[in-house]
Short mmCIF file of C-alpha atoms in Angstrom, two decimals:
data_model
loop_
_atom_site.label_atom_id
_atom_site.label_comp_id
_atom_site.label_asym_id
_atom_site.label_seq_id
_atom_site.Cartn_x
_atom_site.Cartn_y
_atom_site.Cartn_z
CA MET A 21 -3.68 29.07 -2.09
CA ALA A 22 -1.76 25.85 -1.48
CA ARG A 23 1.38 24.49 -3.09
CA THR A 24 0.28 21.37 -4.95
CA ILE A 25 1.91 18.77 -7.21
CA ARG A 26 -0.05 18.23 -10.43
CA ILE A 27 0.48 16.88 -13.93
CA GLU A 28 -0.78 18.20 -17.25
CA ALA A 29 0.42 15.20 -19.29
CA PHE A 30 1.09 11.55 -18.51
CA GLY A 31 4.73 10.49 -18.46
CA GLY A 32 7.87 10.17 -16.37
CA PRO A 33 8.72 11.93 -13.10
CA GLU A 34 9.55 15.08 -15.04
CA VAL A 35 5.82 15.77 -15.61
CA LEU A 36 5.34 16.48 -11.88
CA GLN A 37 4.89 20.24 -11.49
CA LEU A 38 4.55 22.45 -8.43
CA ALA A 39 1.63 24.87 -8.66
CA ASP A 40 -0.22 27.28 -6.36
CA LEU A 41 -3.89 26.29 -6.38
CA PRO A 42 -6.94 27.63 -4.53
CA VAL A 43 -8.49 25.54 -1.75
CA PRO A 44 -12.30 25.78 -1.60
CA ASP A 45 -14.33 25.92 1.59
CA PRO A 46 -15.82 22.53 2.51
CA ALA A 47 -19.28 21.76 1.13
CA ALA A 48 -21.70 19.35 2.80
CA GLY A 49 -19.95 16.10 3.70
CA GLN A 50 -16.47 17.56 3.26
CA VAL A 51 -13.56 18.69 5.42
CA ARG A 52 -10.65 21.01 4.81
CA LEU A 53 -7.27 19.71 5.97
CA ARG A 54 -3.90 21.28 6.69
CA GLN A 55 -1.49 18.47 5.86
CA HIS A 56 1.67 17.75 7.84
CA ALA A 57 2.96 14.69 5.94
CA ILE A 58 2.04 12.94 2.68
CA GLY A 59 2.46 9.29 1.72
CA VAL A 60 4.05 8.20 -1.56
CA ASN A 61 2.88 4.90 -3.06
CA PHE A 62 3.39 2.94 -6.26
CA ILE A 63 -0.21 3.59 -7.25
CA ASP A 64 0.84 7.23 -7.64
CA VAL A 65 3.22 6.10 -10.40
CA TYR A 66 0.36 4.30 -12.17
CA HIS A 67 -1.68 7.51 -12.07
CA ARG A 68 1.27 9.60 -13.29
CA THR A 69 2.01 7.33 -16.25
CA GLY A 70 -1.63 6.85 -17.22
CA LEU A 71 -1.65 3.09 -16.56
CA TYR A 72 -4.64 3.91 -14.38
CA PRO A 73 -6.29 6.57 -16.56
CA ASN A 74 -7.67 9.83 -15.20
CA THR A 75 -8.68 13.19 -16.64
CA LEU A 76 -5.96 15.82 -17.00
CA PRO A 77 -4.82 18.07 -15.43
CA LEU A 78 -4.47 15.81 -12.40
CA ASN A 79 -3.37 16.35 -8.80
CA LEU A 80 -1.55 13.27 -7.51
CA GLY A 81 -1.58 11.34 -4.25
CA MET A 82 -3.98 9.29 -2.14
CA GLU A 83 -2.60 9.40 1.41
CA ALA A 84 -1.72 12.01 4.03
CA ALA A 85 -2.06 13.05 7.65
CA GLY A 86 -2.81 16.44 9.15
CA GLU A 87 -5.41 18.44 11.05
CA VAL A 88 -8.98 19.42 10.31
CA ILE A 89 -9.30 23.20 9.87
CA ALA A 90 -12.92 23.39 8.61
CA VAL A 91 -15.91 21.04 8.57
CA GLY A 92 -18.80 21.01 6.12
CA GLU A 93 -22.46 20.49 6.93
CA GLY A 94 -23.43 16.97 7.93
CA VAL A 95 -19.99 15.81 9.05
CA THR A 96 -20.40 14.41 12.56
CA HIS A 97 -17.37 12.15 13.13
CA LEU A 98 -14.81 14.95 12.78
CA LYS A 99 -14.40 18.48 14.16
CA GLU A 100 -11.97 21.35 13.77
CA GLY A 101 -8.63 20.60 15.39
CA ASP A 102 -8.87 16.81 15.04
CA ARG A 103 -5.70 14.98 14.08
CA VAL A 104 -6.55 12.79 11.08
CA ALA A 105 -5.15 10.51 8.41
CA TYR A 106 -6.60 8.98 5.26
CA ALA A 107 -5.92 6.75 2.26
CA SER A 108 -8.68 7.41 -0.23
CA GLY A 109 -9.85 9.30 -3.29
CA PRO A 110 -10.27 11.66 -4.84
CA LEU A 111 -6.67 12.09 -5.91
CA GLY A 112 -4.83 15.16 -4.67
CA SER A 113 -2.91 14.47 -1.43
CA TYR A 114 0.36 15.97 -2.75
CA THR A 115 -0.51 19.40 -1.35
CA GLU A 116 -0.23 21.66 1.69
CA GLU A 117 -4.00 21.99 2.15
CA ARG A 118 -7.02 20.39 0.54
CA THR A 119 -10.78 19.99 0.77
CA MET A 120 -12.09 16.45 0.38
CA PRO A 121 -14.95 14.08 1.30
CA ALA A 122 -14.93 13.28 5.01
CA GLN A 123 -16.20 9.71 4.64
CA ASN A 124 -12.82 7.94 4.68
CA VAL A 125 -10.90 10.44 6.83
CA CYS A 126 -10.11 8.79 10.18
CA ARG A 127 -9.15 10.34 13.51
CA LEU A 128 -5.51 9.60 14.26
CA PRO A 129 -4.71 8.33 17.77
CA ASP A 130 -2.55 10.69 19.83
CA GLY A 131 0.18 8.06 20.09
CA ILE A 132 0.73 8.01 16.31
CA SER A 133 2.65 10.91 14.72
CA TYR A 134 1.59 12.69 11.55
CA GLU A 135 4.58 11.24 9.70
CA THR A 136 3.71 7.71 10.79
CA GLY A 137 0.06 8.28 9.91
CA ALA A 138 0.93 9.43 6.41
CA ALA A 139 3.37 6.55 5.93
CA MET A 140 1.04 3.78 7.06
CA MET A 141 -2.55 4.36 6.01
CA LEU A 142 -2.62 3.10 2.43
CA LYS A 143 0.03 0.45 3.03
CA GLY A 144 -1.33 -0.65 6.40
CA LEU A 145 -4.94 -0.82 5.27
CA THR A 146 -3.75 -2.81 2.26
CA VAL A 147 -2.05 -5.34 4.53
CA GLN A 148 -5.15 -5.44 6.73
CA TYR A 149 -7.42 -6.53 3.89
CA LEU A 150 -4.81 -8.87 2.40
CA LEU A 151 -4.18 -10.84 5.58
CA LYS A 152 -7.66 -10.57 7.09
CA LYS A 153 -9.94 -10.75 4.03
CA CYS A 154 -8.04 -12.45 1.19
CA LYS A 155 -7.96 -15.98 2.52
CA PRO A 156 -7.82 -19.34 0.72
CA VAL A 157 -10.85 -21.60 0.66
CA GLU A 158 -9.39 -23.63 3.55
CA GLY A 159 -8.62 -20.52 5.60
CA LEU A 160 -5.36 -19.27 7.11
CA HIS A 161 -4.11 -20.61 10.43
CA ALA A 162 -1.06 -20.17 12.64
CA GLY A 163 1.86 -22.04 11.09
CA ASP A 164 0.64 -21.74 7.51
CA TYR A 165 3.08 -20.63 4.81
CA VAL A 166 2.37 -17.56 2.66
CA LEU A 167 4.56 -15.90 0.02
CA PHE A 168 4.83 -12.11 -0.09
CA HIS A 169 6.70 -10.42 -2.94
CA ALA A 170 8.57 -7.12 -2.35
CA GLY A 171 8.90 -8.00 1.31
CA ALA A 172 11.17 -5.04 2.14
CA GLY A 173 8.91 -2.36 0.66
CA GLY A 174 6.45 -0.23 2.59
CA VAL A 175 3.62 -2.75 2.30
CA GLY A 176 5.97 -5.69 2.67
CA LEU A 177 7.56 -4.65 5.96
CA ILE A 178 4.14 -4.12 7.52
CA ALA A 179 3.02 -7.50 6.16
CA CYS A 180 6.09 -9.28 7.59
CA GLN A 181 5.35 -7.94 11.07
CA TRP A 182 1.59 -8.43 10.96
CA ALA A 183 1.91 -11.97 9.62
CA ARG A 184 4.29 -12.84 12.46
CA HIS A 185 1.77 -11.34 14.90
CA LEU A 186 -0.87 -13.69 13.43
CA GLY A 187 1.43 -16.72 13.66
CA LEU A 188 1.86 -17.11 9.89
CA ARG A 189 5.16 -18.21 8.34
CA LEU A 190 5.73 -15.51 5.73
CA ILE A 191 8.28 -16.11 2.96
CA ALA A 192 9.43 -12.73 1.59
CA THR A 193 11.12 -12.04 -1.72
CA ALA A 194 13.37 -9.03 -2.31
CA GLY A 195 16.00 -7.83 -4.75
CA SER A 196 19.13 -7.69 -2.59
CA GLU A 197 20.72 -9.33 0.42
CA GLU A 198 20.26 -6.10 2.37
CA LYS A 199 16.54 -6.08 1.66
CA CYS A 200 16.27 -9.76 2.57
CA ARG A 201 17.91 -9.05 5.93
CA LEU A 202 15.46 -6.21 6.49
CA ALA A 203 12.49 -8.50 5.83
CA LEU A 204 13.86 -11.10 8.25
CA GLU A 205 14.47 -8.48 10.93
CA ASN A 206 10.81 -7.48 10.61
CA GLY A 207 9.26 -10.88 11.04
CA ALA A 208 9.62 -12.81 7.79
CA ALA A 209 10.27 -16.47 8.52
CA TYR A 210 12.35 -16.78 5.33
CA ALA A 211 13.65 -14.34 2.70
CA ILE A 212 14.60 -15.08 -0.91
CA ASN A 213 16.81 -12.87 -3.06
CA TYR A 214 15.06 -13.26 -6.42
CA ARG A 215 18.12 -11.86 -8.24
CA THR A 216 20.33 -14.76 -7.15
CA GLU A 217 17.85 -17.55 -6.37
CA ASP A 218 15.00 -19.30 -8.16
CA PHE A 219 12.18 -18.29 -5.83
CA VAL A 220 9.92 -21.14 -6.98
CA ALA A 221 12.50 -23.79 -6.19
CA ARG A 222 13.34 -22.13 -2.89
CA VAL A 223 9.68 -21.97 -1.83
CA LYS A 224 9.23 -25.66 -2.65
CA ASP A 225 12.35 -26.44 -0.62
CA ILE A 226 11.17 -24.40 2.39
CA THR A 227 7.71 -25.99 2.38
CA GLY A 228 8.87 -29.56 1.81
CA GLY A 229 7.46 -29.55 -1.71
CA GLN A 230 3.94 -28.58 -0.64
CA GLY A 231 3.92 -24.93 -1.68
CA VAL A 232 2.16 -22.05 0.06
CA LYS A 233 -1.50 -21.43 0.75
CA VAL A 234 -1.46 -17.85 -0.55
CA VAL A 235 0.77 -15.68 -2.72
CA TYR A 236 0.46 -11.90 -2.29
CA ASP A 237 1.86 -10.35 -5.46
CA SER A 238 2.19 -6.64 -6.26
CA ILE A 239 4.90 -7.16 -8.89
CA GLY A 240 2.69 -8.42 -11.71
CA LYS A 241 4.06 -9.59 -15.04
CA ASP A 242 7.54 -10.70 -13.93
CA THR A 243 6.40 -12.92 -11.05
CA TRP A 244 3.02 -14.16 -12.30
CA GLU A 245 3.98 -17.60 -13.62
CA GLY A 246 6.36 -18.33 -10.77
CA SER A 247 3.79 -17.26 -8.20
CA LEU A 248 1.24 -19.73 -9.54
CA ASP A 249 3.86 -22.48 -9.37
CA CYS A 250 4.43 -21.74 -5.66
CA LEU A 251 0.84 -22.51 -4.68
CA GLN A 252 -0.37 -25.76 -3.19
CA PRO A 253 -3.61 -27.29 -4.56
CA PHE A 254 -6.61 -24.99 -3.98
CA GLY A 255 -4.19 -22.18 -3.15
CA LEU A 256 -5.06 -18.51 -3.63
CA MET A 257 -3.18 -16.09 -5.88
CA VAL A 258 -3.81 -12.50 -4.72
CA THR A 259 -2.58 -10.00 -7.29
CA PHE A 260 -2.78 -6.40 -6.07
CA GLY A 261 -0.28 -4.43 -8.14
CA ASN A 262 1.70 -4.17 -11.36
CA ALA A 263 5.17 -2.88 -10.48
CA SER A 264 6.73 -4.79 -13.41
CA GLY A 265 3.75 -4.31 -15.74
CA PRO A 266 0.26 -5.77 -16.03
CA VAL A 267 -0.28 -9.53 -15.94
CA PRO A 268 -0.87 -10.76 -19.52
CA PRO A 269 -4.10 -12.57 -20.44
CA PHE A 270 -4.14 -16.23 -19.45
CA ALA A 271 -6.37 -19.26 -20.06
CA PRO A 272 -8.40 -20.35 -17.01
CA ALA A 273 -7.40 -23.94 -17.78
CA VAL A 274 -3.93 -23.02 -16.49
CA LEU A 275 -5.44 -22.79 -12.99
CA ALA A 276 -6.79 -26.33 -13.30
CA ALA A 277 -3.48 -27.71 -14.48
CA LYS A 278 -1.59 -26.13 -11.61
CA GLY A 279 -3.82 -27.54 -8.86
CA SER A 280 -7.35 -26.09 -9.08
CA LEU A 281 -6.12 -22.67 -8.00
CA TYR A 282 -8.03 -19.51 -7.12
CA VAL A 283 -7.08 -16.04 -8.41
CA THR A 284 -8.31 -12.63 -7.25
CA ARG A 285 -7.34 -9.10 -8.30
CA GLN A 286 -7.82 -6.83 -5.29
CA THR A 287 -7.90 -3.08 -4.62
CA LEU A 288 -8.09 -1.34 -1.27
CA PHE A 289 -10.92 0.89 -2.40
CA ALA A 290 -13.35 -2.01 -2.87
CA HIS A 291 -12.93 -2.62 0.87
CA THR A 292 -13.45 1.01 2.00
CA THR A 293 -16.84 1.80 0.48
CA SER A 294 -18.37 3.05 3.74
CA ARG A 295 -17.14 5.07 6.69
CA GLU A 296 -17.94 2.20 9.04
CA ARG A 297 -15.87 -0.35 7.09
CA THR A 298 -12.98 2.08 6.69
CA GLN A 299 -12.98 2.93 10.40
CA ALA A 300 -13.08 -0.73 11.42
CA MET A 301 -10.07 -1.49 9.22
CA ALA A 302 -8.25 1.60 10.50
CA ASP A 303 -8.96 0.64 14.12
CA ASP A 304 -7.39 -2.78 13.46
CA LEU A 305 -4.33 -1.08 11.99
CA PHE A 306 -4.07 1.48 14.80
CA GLU A 307 -4.22 -1.32 17.39
CA VAL A 308 -1.26 -3.28 15.99
CA VAL A 309 0.77 -0.08 15.60
CA THR A 310 0.07 1.37 19.05
CA SER A 311 0.68 -2.04 20.66
CA GLY A 312 4.11 -2.22 19.05
CA ALA A 313 3.33 -5.39 17.09
CA VAL A 314 3.88 -3.44 13.87
CA LYS A 315 6.42 -0.63 13.52
CA ILE A 316 6.25 1.73 10.55
CA HIS A 317 9.59 2.31 8.85
CA ILE A 318 9.97 5.71 7.18
CA ASP A 319 13.22 5.31 5.28
CA GLN A 320 12.90 8.20 2.80
CA ARG A 321 11.74 11.78 3.30
CA PHE A 322 11.48 14.33 0.51
CA ALA A 323 10.26 17.92 0.37
CA LEU A 324 6.93 18.32 -1.44
CA ALA A 325 8.72 20.23 -4.20
CA ASP A 326 11.00 17.21 -4.74
CA ALA A 327 8.18 14.75 -5.47
CA ALA A 328 9.80 13.85 -8.81
CA ASP A 329 12.91 12.62 -6.97
CA ALA A 330 10.71 10.48 -4.73
CA HIS A 331 9.12 8.88 -7.80
CA ARG A 332 12.51 8.23 -9.39
CA ALA A 333 13.74 6.45 -6.26
CA LEU A 334 10.54 4.40 -6.00
CA GLU A 335 10.60 3.25 -9.62
CA ALA A 336 14.30 2.39 -9.43
CA ARG A 337 13.52 0.12 -6.45
CA LYS A 338 16.01 2.07 -4.38
CA THR A 339 13.59 2.54 -1.49
CA THR A 340 12.83 0.45 1.57
CA GLY A 341 9.94 0.89 3.95
CA SER A 342 7.77 3.96 3.46
CA THR A 343 8.44 7.22 1.64
CA ILE A 344 6.83 10.52 2.61
CA LEU A 345 6.69 14.09 1.34
CA LEU A 346 6.87 17.02 3.77
CA PRO A 347 4.97 20.20 2.79
#
């Protein structure tokens, strides 16, 4: 039996319940893991509330790090005792032990701790595909401006550092002066407090009126219109989250009027459809972390039993960096 966080109804943090659940032996293509640290992400909130619908009852979580304690038939890239980390389905990482498909479970380098592994996989792989695969039609080059909303969050702080490593001039937005300072300390070229400044006007000022090549937006409804107005002609709007609510329907003609813009709605899991692709992305992430180019900030730690408190802090935007649960 393993202590596990599950929900039996969609709703607020209060629906998170701690239960003792059996852990099956691994079938073909599966591994059983003993988890040492668990990542908390905003997508977990979407699953809890039902914005991203699933069948109930539902075990939450998509990210963790731990050790392999049993291997099913046909699994060749992992063995018992391996240190591993993952950011993948099926849901259910909020637990002490679990059995899951081995395809997207990656060996964790010895130089990366379990806590760091759990804090960085989903967020770091997200930044990897955003900066490396979501590029405007004219490409991204050193010196180019990009706008990244929520620059002091877990994804944002990794993006600030990785963008600096690539030579990009990243403009971060955040909701306080403290968070703006944090983004700047982690590689953002500029930081905008959206509570006290008009981020569209500030972006135009920073870029000499040209706008940015790409906007990376996980906020959704509240920043949608402004984000489009920050783009230069043929710029790319990358929407990858809905922290303020889903983007409302819009007429494609709006994109023409604002400069023949491109829009894409991305998810990590479209990029990790094979073990080979997942491992290549993970290797890229591991390299920038072990080299020191990107440091993972774990600013909040909660006990597994206190997962509801972690969700409350996340939704209230009281967190910076990454948040983890400890079994």
